[in-house]
Tab-separated table of C-alpha atoms in Angstrom:
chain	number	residue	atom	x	y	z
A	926	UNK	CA	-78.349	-113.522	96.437
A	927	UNK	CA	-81.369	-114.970	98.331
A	928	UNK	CA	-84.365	-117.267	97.334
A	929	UNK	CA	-87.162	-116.181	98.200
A	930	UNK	CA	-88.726	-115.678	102.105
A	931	UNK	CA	-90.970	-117.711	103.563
A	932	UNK	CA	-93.816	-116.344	104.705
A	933	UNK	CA	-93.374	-118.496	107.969
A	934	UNK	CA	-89.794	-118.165	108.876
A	935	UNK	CA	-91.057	-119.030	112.507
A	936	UNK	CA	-92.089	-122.510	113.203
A	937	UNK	CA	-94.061	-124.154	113.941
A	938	UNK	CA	-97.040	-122.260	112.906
A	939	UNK	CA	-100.982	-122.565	111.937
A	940	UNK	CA	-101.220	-123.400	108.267
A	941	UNK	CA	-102.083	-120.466	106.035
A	942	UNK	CA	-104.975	-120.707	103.577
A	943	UNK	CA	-104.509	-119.636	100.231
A	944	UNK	CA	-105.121	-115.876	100.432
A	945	UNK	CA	-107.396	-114.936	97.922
A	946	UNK	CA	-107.147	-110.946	97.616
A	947	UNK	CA	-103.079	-112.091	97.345
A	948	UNK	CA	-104.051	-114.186	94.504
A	949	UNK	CA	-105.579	-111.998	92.282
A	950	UNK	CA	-103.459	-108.808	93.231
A	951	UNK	CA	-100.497	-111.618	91.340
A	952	UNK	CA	-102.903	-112.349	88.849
A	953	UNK	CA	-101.580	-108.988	86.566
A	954	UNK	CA	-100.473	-109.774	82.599
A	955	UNK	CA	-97.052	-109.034	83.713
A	956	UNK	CA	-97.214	-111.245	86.307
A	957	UNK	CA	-98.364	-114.081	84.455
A	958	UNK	CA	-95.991	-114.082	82.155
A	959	UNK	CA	-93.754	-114.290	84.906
A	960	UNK	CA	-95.390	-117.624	85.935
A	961	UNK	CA	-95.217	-118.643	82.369
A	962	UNK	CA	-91.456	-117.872	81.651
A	963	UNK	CA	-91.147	-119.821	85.274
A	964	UNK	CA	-93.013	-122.840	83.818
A	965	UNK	CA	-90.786	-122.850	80.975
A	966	UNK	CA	-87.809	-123.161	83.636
A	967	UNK	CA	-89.242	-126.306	85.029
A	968	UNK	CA	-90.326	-128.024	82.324
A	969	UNK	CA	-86.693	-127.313	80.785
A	970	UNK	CA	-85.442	-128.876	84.297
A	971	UNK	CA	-87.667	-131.899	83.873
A	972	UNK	CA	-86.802	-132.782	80.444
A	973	UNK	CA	-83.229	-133.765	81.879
A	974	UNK	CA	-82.944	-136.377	83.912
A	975	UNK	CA	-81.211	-135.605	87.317
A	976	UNK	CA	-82.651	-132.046	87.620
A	977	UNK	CA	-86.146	-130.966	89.427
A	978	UNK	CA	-88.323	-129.064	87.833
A	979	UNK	CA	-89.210	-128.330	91.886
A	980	UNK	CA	-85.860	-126.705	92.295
A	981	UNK	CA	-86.357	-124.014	89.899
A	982	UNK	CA	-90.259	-123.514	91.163
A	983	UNK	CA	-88.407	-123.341	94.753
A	984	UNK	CA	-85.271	-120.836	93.947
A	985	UNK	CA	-87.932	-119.028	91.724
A	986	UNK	CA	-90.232	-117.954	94.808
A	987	UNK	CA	-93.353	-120.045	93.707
A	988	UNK	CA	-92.678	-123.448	95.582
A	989	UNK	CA	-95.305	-122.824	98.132
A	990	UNK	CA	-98.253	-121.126	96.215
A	991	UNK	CA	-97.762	-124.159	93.933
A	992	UNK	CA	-98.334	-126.251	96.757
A	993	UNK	CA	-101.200	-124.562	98.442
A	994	UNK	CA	-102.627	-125.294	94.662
A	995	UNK	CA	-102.336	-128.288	94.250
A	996	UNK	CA	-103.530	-129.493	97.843
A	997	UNK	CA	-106.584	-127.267	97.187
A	998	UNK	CA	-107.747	-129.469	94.851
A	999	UNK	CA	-109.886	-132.429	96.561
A	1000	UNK	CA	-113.679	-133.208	97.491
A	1001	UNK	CA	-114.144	-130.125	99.220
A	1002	UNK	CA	-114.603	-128.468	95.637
A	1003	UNK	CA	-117.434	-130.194	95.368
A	1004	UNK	CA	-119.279	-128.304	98.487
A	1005	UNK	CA	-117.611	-124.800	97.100
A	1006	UNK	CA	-119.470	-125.238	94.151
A	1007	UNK	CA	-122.735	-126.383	95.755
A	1008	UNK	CA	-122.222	-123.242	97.942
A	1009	UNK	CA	-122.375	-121.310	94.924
A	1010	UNK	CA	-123.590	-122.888	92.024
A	1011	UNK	CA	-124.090	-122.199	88.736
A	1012	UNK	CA	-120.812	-120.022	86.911
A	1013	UNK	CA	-120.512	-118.642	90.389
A	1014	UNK	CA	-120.044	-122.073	91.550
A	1015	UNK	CA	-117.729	-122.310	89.116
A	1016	UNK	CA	-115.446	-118.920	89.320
A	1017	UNK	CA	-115.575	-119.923	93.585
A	1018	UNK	CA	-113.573	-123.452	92.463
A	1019	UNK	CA	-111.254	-121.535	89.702
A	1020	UNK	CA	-110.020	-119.306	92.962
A	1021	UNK	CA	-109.951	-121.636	94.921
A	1022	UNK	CA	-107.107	-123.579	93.594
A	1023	UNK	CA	-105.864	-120.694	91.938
A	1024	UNK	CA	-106.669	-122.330	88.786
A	1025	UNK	CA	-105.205	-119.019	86.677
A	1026	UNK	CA	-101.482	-119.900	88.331
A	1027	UNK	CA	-102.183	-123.306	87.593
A	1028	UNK	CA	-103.029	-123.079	84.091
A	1029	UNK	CA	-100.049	-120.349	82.862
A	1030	UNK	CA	-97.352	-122.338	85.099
A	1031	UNK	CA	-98.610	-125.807	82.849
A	1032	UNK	CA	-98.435	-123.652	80.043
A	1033	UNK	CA	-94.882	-122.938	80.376
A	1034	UNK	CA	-93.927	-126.174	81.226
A	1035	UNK	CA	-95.935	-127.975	78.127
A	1036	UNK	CA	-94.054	-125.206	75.507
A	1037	UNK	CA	-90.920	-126.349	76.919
A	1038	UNK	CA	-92.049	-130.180	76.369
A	1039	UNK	CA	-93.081	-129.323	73.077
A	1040	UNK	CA	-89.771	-127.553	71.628
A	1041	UNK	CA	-87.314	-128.243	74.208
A	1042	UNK	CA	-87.426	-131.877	74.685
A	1043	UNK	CA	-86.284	-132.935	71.503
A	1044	UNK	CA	-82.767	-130.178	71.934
A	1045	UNK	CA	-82.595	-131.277	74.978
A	1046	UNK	CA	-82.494	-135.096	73.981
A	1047	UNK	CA	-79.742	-134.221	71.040
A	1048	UNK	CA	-77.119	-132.642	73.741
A	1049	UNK	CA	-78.119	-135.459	75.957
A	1050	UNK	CA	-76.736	-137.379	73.429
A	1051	UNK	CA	-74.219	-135.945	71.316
A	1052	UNK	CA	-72.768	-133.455	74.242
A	1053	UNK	CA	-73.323	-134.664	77.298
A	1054	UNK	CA	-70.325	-133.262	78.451
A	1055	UNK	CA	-71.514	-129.876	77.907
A	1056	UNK	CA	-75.392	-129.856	79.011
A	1057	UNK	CA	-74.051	-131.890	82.366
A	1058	UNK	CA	-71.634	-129.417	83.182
A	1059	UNK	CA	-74.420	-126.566	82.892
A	1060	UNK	CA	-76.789	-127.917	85.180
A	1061	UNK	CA	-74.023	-128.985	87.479
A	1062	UNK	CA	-73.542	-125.327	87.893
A	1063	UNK	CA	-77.183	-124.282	88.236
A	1064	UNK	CA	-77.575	-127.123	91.229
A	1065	UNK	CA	-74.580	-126.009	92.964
A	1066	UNK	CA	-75.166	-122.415	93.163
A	1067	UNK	CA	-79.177	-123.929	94.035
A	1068	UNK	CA	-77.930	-125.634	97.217
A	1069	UNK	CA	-75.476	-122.691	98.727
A	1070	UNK	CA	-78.800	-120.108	98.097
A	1071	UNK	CA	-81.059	-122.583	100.057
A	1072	UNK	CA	-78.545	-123.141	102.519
A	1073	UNK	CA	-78.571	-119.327	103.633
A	1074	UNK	CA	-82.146	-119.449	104.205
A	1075	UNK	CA	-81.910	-121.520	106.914
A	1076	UNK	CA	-81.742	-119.251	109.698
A	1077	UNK	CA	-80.785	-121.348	112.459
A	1078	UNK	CA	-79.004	-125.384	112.204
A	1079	UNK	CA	-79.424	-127.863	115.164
A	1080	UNK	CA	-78.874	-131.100	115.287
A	1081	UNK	CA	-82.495	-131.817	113.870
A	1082	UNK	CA	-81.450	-129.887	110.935
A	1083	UNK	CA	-78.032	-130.976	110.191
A	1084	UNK	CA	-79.961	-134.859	110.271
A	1085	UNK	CA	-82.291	-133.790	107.831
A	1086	UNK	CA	-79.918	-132.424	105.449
A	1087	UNK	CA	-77.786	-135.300	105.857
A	1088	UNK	CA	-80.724	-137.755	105.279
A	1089	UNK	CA	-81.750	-136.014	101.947
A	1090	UNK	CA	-78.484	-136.035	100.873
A	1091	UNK	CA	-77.898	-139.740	101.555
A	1092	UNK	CA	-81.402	-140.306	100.013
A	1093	UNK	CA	-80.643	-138.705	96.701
A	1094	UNK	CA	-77.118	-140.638	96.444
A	1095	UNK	CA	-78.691	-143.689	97.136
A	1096	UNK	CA	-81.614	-143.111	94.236
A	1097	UNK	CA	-79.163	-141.678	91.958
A	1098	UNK	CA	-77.625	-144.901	92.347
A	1099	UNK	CA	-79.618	-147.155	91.641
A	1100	UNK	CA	-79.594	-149.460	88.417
A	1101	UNK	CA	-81.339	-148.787	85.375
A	1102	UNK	CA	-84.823	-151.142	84.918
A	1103	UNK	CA	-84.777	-151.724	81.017
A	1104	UNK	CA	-88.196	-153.694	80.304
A	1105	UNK	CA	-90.949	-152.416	78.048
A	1106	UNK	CA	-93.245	-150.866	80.544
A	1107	UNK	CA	-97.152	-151.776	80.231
A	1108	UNK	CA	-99.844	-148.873	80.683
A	1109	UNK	CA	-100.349	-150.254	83.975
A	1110	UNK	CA	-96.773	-149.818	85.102
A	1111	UNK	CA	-96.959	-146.533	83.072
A	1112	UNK	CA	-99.185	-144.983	85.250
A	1113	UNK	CA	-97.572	-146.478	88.474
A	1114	UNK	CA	-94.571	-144.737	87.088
A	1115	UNK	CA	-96.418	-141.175	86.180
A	1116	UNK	CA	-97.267	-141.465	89.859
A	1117	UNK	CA	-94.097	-141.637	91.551
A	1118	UNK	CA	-92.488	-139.648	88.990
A	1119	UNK	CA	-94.636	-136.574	89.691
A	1120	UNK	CA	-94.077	-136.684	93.541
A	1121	UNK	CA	-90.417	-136.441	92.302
A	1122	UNK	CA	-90.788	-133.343	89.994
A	1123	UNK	CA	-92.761	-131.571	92.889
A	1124	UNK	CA	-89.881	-132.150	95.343
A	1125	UNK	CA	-87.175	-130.530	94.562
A	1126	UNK	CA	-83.484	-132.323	94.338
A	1127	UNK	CA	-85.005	-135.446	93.028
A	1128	UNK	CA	-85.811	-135.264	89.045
A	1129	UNK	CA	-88.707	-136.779	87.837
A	1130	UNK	CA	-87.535	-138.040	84.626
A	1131	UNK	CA	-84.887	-139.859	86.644
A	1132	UNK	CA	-87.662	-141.329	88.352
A	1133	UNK	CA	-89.002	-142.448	84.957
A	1134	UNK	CA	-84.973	-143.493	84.225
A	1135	UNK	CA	-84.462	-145.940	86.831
A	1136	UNK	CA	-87.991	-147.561	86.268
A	1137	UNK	CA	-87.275	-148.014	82.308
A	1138	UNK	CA	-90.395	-145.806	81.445
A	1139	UNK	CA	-88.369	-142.668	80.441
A	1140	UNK	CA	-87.474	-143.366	76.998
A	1141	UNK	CA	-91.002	-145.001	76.210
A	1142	UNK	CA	-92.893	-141.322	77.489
A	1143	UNK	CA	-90.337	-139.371	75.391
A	1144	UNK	CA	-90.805	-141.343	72.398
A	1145	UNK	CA	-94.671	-140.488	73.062
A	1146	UNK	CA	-94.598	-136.800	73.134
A	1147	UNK	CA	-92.224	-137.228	70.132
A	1148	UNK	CA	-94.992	-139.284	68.331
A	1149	UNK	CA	-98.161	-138.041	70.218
A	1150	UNK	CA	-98.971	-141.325	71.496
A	1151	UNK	CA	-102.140	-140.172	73.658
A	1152	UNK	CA	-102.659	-143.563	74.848
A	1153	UNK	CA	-99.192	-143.501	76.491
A	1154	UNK	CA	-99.247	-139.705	77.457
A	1155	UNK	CA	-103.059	-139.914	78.813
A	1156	UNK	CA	-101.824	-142.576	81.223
A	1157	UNK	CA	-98.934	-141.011	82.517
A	1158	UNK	CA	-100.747	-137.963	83.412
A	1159	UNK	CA	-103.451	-139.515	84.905
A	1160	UNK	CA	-100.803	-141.645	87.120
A	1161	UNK	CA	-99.065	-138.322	87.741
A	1162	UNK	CA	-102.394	-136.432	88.928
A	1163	UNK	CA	-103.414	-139.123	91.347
A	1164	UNK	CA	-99.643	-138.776	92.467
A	1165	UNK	CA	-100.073	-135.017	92.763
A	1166	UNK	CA	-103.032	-134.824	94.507
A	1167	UNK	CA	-101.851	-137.460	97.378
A	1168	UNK	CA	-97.981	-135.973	98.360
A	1169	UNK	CA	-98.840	-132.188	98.007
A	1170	UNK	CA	-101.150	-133.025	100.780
A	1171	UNK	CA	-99.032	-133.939	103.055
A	1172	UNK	CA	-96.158	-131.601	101.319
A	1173	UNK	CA	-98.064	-128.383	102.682
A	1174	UNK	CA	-98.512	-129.679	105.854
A	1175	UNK	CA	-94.834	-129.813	106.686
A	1176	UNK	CA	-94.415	-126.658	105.036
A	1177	UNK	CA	-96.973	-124.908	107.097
A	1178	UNK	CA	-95.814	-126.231	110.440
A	1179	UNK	CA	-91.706	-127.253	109.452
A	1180	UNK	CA	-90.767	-124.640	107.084
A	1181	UNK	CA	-87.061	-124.221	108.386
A	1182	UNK	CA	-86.628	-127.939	108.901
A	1183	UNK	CA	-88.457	-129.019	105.580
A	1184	UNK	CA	-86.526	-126.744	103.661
A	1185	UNK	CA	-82.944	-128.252	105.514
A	1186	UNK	CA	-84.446	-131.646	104.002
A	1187	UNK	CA	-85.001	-131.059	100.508
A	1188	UNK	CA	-82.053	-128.851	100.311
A	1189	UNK	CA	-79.997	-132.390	101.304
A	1190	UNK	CA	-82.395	-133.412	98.812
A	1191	UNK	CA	-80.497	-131.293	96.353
A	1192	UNK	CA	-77.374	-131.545	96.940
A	1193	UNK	CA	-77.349	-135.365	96.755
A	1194	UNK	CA	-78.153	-135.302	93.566
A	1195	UNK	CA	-75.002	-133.534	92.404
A	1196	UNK	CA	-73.759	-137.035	92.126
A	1197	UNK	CA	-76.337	-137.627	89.327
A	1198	UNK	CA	-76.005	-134.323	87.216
A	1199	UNK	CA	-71.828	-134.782	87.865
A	1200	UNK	CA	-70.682	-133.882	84.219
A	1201	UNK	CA	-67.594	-136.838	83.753
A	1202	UNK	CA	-69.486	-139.784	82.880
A	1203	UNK	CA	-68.293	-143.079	81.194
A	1204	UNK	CA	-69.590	-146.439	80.802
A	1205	UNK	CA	-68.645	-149.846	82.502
A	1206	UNK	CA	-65.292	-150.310	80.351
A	1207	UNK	CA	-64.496	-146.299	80.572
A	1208	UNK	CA	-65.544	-145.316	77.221
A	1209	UNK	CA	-67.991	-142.871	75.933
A	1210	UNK	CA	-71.903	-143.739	74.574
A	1211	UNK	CA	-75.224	-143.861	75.772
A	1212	UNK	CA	-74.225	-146.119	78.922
A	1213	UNK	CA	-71.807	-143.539	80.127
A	1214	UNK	CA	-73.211	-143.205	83.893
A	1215	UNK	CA	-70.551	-144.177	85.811
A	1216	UNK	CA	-69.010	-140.675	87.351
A	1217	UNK	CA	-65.298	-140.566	87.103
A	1218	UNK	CA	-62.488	-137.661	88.077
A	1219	UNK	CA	-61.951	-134.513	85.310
A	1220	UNK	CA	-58.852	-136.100	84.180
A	1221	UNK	CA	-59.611	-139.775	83.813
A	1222	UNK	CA	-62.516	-138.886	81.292
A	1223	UNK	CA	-61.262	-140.094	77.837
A	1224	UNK	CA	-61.152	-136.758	75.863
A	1225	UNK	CA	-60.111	-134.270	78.597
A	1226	UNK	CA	-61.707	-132.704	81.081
A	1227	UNK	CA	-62.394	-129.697	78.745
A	1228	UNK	CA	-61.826	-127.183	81.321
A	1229	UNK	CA	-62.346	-124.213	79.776
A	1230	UNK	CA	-65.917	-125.134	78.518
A	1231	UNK	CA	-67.111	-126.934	81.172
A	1232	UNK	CA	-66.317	-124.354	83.923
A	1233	UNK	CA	-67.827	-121.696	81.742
A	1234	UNK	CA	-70.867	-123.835	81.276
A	1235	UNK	CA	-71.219	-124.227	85.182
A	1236	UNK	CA	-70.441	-120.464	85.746
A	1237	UNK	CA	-73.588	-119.686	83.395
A	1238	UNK	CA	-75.967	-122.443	85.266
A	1239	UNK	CA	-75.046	-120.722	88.825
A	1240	UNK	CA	-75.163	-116.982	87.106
A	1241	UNK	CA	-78.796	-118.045	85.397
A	1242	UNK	CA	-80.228	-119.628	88.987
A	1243	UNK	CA	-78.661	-116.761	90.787
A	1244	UNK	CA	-80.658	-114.149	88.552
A	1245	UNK	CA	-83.574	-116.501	88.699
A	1246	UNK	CA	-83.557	-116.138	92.993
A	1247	UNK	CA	-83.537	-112.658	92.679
A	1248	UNK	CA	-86.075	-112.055	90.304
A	1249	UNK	CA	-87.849	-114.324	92.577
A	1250	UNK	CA	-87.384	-112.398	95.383
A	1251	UNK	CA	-87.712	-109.207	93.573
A	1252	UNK	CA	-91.411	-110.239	92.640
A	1253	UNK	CA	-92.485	-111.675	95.985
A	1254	UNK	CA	-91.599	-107.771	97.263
A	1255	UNK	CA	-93.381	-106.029	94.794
């Protein structure tokens, strides 16, 4: 099982603009709901702090036309409009940042906010065991699929890995900021946060973890607190708009060594989604971050669920590549 190919498996290369007549031949119902069901994916991955919602768009085959997206979207509109003006105008800007992908990918991932998050928050809390062990699974079998798309390792390669891995660790790491974040900080933290769901290996709501916003932007989308939520996602689209800049660029010209980086990426952050967690004093409750082996975790290492669990995350990524793959052919 493979992810999805590259369009430029040779490097370096010209960058690619976003080819239009490709666009809307992908643009079918069935097709869309394809994007959609993907969206759903990510925003699942998101909700959980640890996993990237940019690991499923990448094993899922949509990692670079969600790039060449988002980086579409700048001044230039502007003049694309003026070109055309008018609903012209208009329809010339909705292509150009192929606005339809856009909007069905956010689509997905905002139904899986809006009836996901609170599940998800419930087996955060009352199995953690269980939901860890899943997405442990899913990551693993994630890193060994990326891994055999890189055609050829060197020494660059092998540094880049390593460095992504080490980066990961050392961000999974980190300690936990606790204050009550101001809207300020809020947006600050919407900003970094969505570089971090865009690049895959390193979860945005982790982001929001370590900086002690995570549990107030939950607690908004629980409560529609628009004041909160409007100034997260404005921090998170002036995020956006800066890194997938610079994102496509190494993609475009780096593909094989880009892709060795954020698979280290990736696999560092196995150390965050490990499933055996405990707290400073080895017991189990909501400060239980502290990875430990299978056998020292206080009620078992439950290995008959918890190596089912991670069999069904690396079967469910696995079927994800190739019906990833499977679409990028058709």
């Amino acid at each position: 099982m493979t992810a999805s190919p590259s369009p430029r498996q040779n490097e370096p290369s010209a960058p690619q603009p976003l080819d239009k007549s490709s666009t809307a031949s992908s643009n079918s119902s069935k097709q869309l709901f394809g994007v959609y069901i993907r969206g759903m994916a990510m925003g699942a991955a998101d909700i959980v702090p640890g996993v990237s919602g940019g690991t499923i768009a990448l094993i899922a085959g949509i990692y670079e036309r969600l790039i060449n997206s988002l980086s579409s979207i700048g001044p230039n509109l502007w003049q694309i409009f003026r070109q055309e003006g008018g609903i012209k105008g208009l329809v010339a800007v909705w292509r150009q940042v192929d606005a339809t992908f856009l909007l069905f990918l956010l689509l997905g991932i905002a139904t899986s906010f809006a009836t996901l998050a609170g599940i998800i928050k419930h087996l955060l809390d009352n199995q953690p065991l269980f939901i860890w062990s899943f997405f442990f699974g899913l990551v693993i079998a994630t890193v060994f699929i990326l891994l055999s798309e890189i055609k050829r390792w060197n020494i660059g390669r092998v540094a880049l890995f390593a460095a992504g891995l080490i980066a990961a660790v050392v961000i999974s790491s980190m300690p936990l900021l606790t204050a009550t974040p101001s809207l300020p900080y809020l947006f600050f933290a919407g900003a970094v946060a969505i570089c971090a769901m865009i690049l895959p290996g390193i979860s945005g709501s982790f982001i929001l973890l370590l900086l002690g916003a995570y549990d107030t932007v939950l607690e908004a989308v629980h409560t529609l607190n628009f004041t909160v939520i409007f100034t997260v996602i404005a921090g998170m689209a002036t995020g956006l708009l800066l890194f997938t800049r610079a994102l496509k660029w190494l993609l475009s010209r780096y593909y094989q060594a880009t892709l060795a980086l954020l698979t280290g990426f990736i696999a560092g952050s196995l150390v965050k989604v490990w499933p055996w967690k405990v707290d400073a004093v080895g017991t189990l409750n909501s400060d239980a971050i502290n990875n430990v082996m299978p056998w020292q975790y206080p009620t078992g290492p439950h290995w008959l669920t918890t190596v089912g669990l991670m069999l069904l995350g690396a079967i469910l990524v696995s079927l994800l590549s190739w019906w990833g793959t499977r679409t990028n052919r058709a």
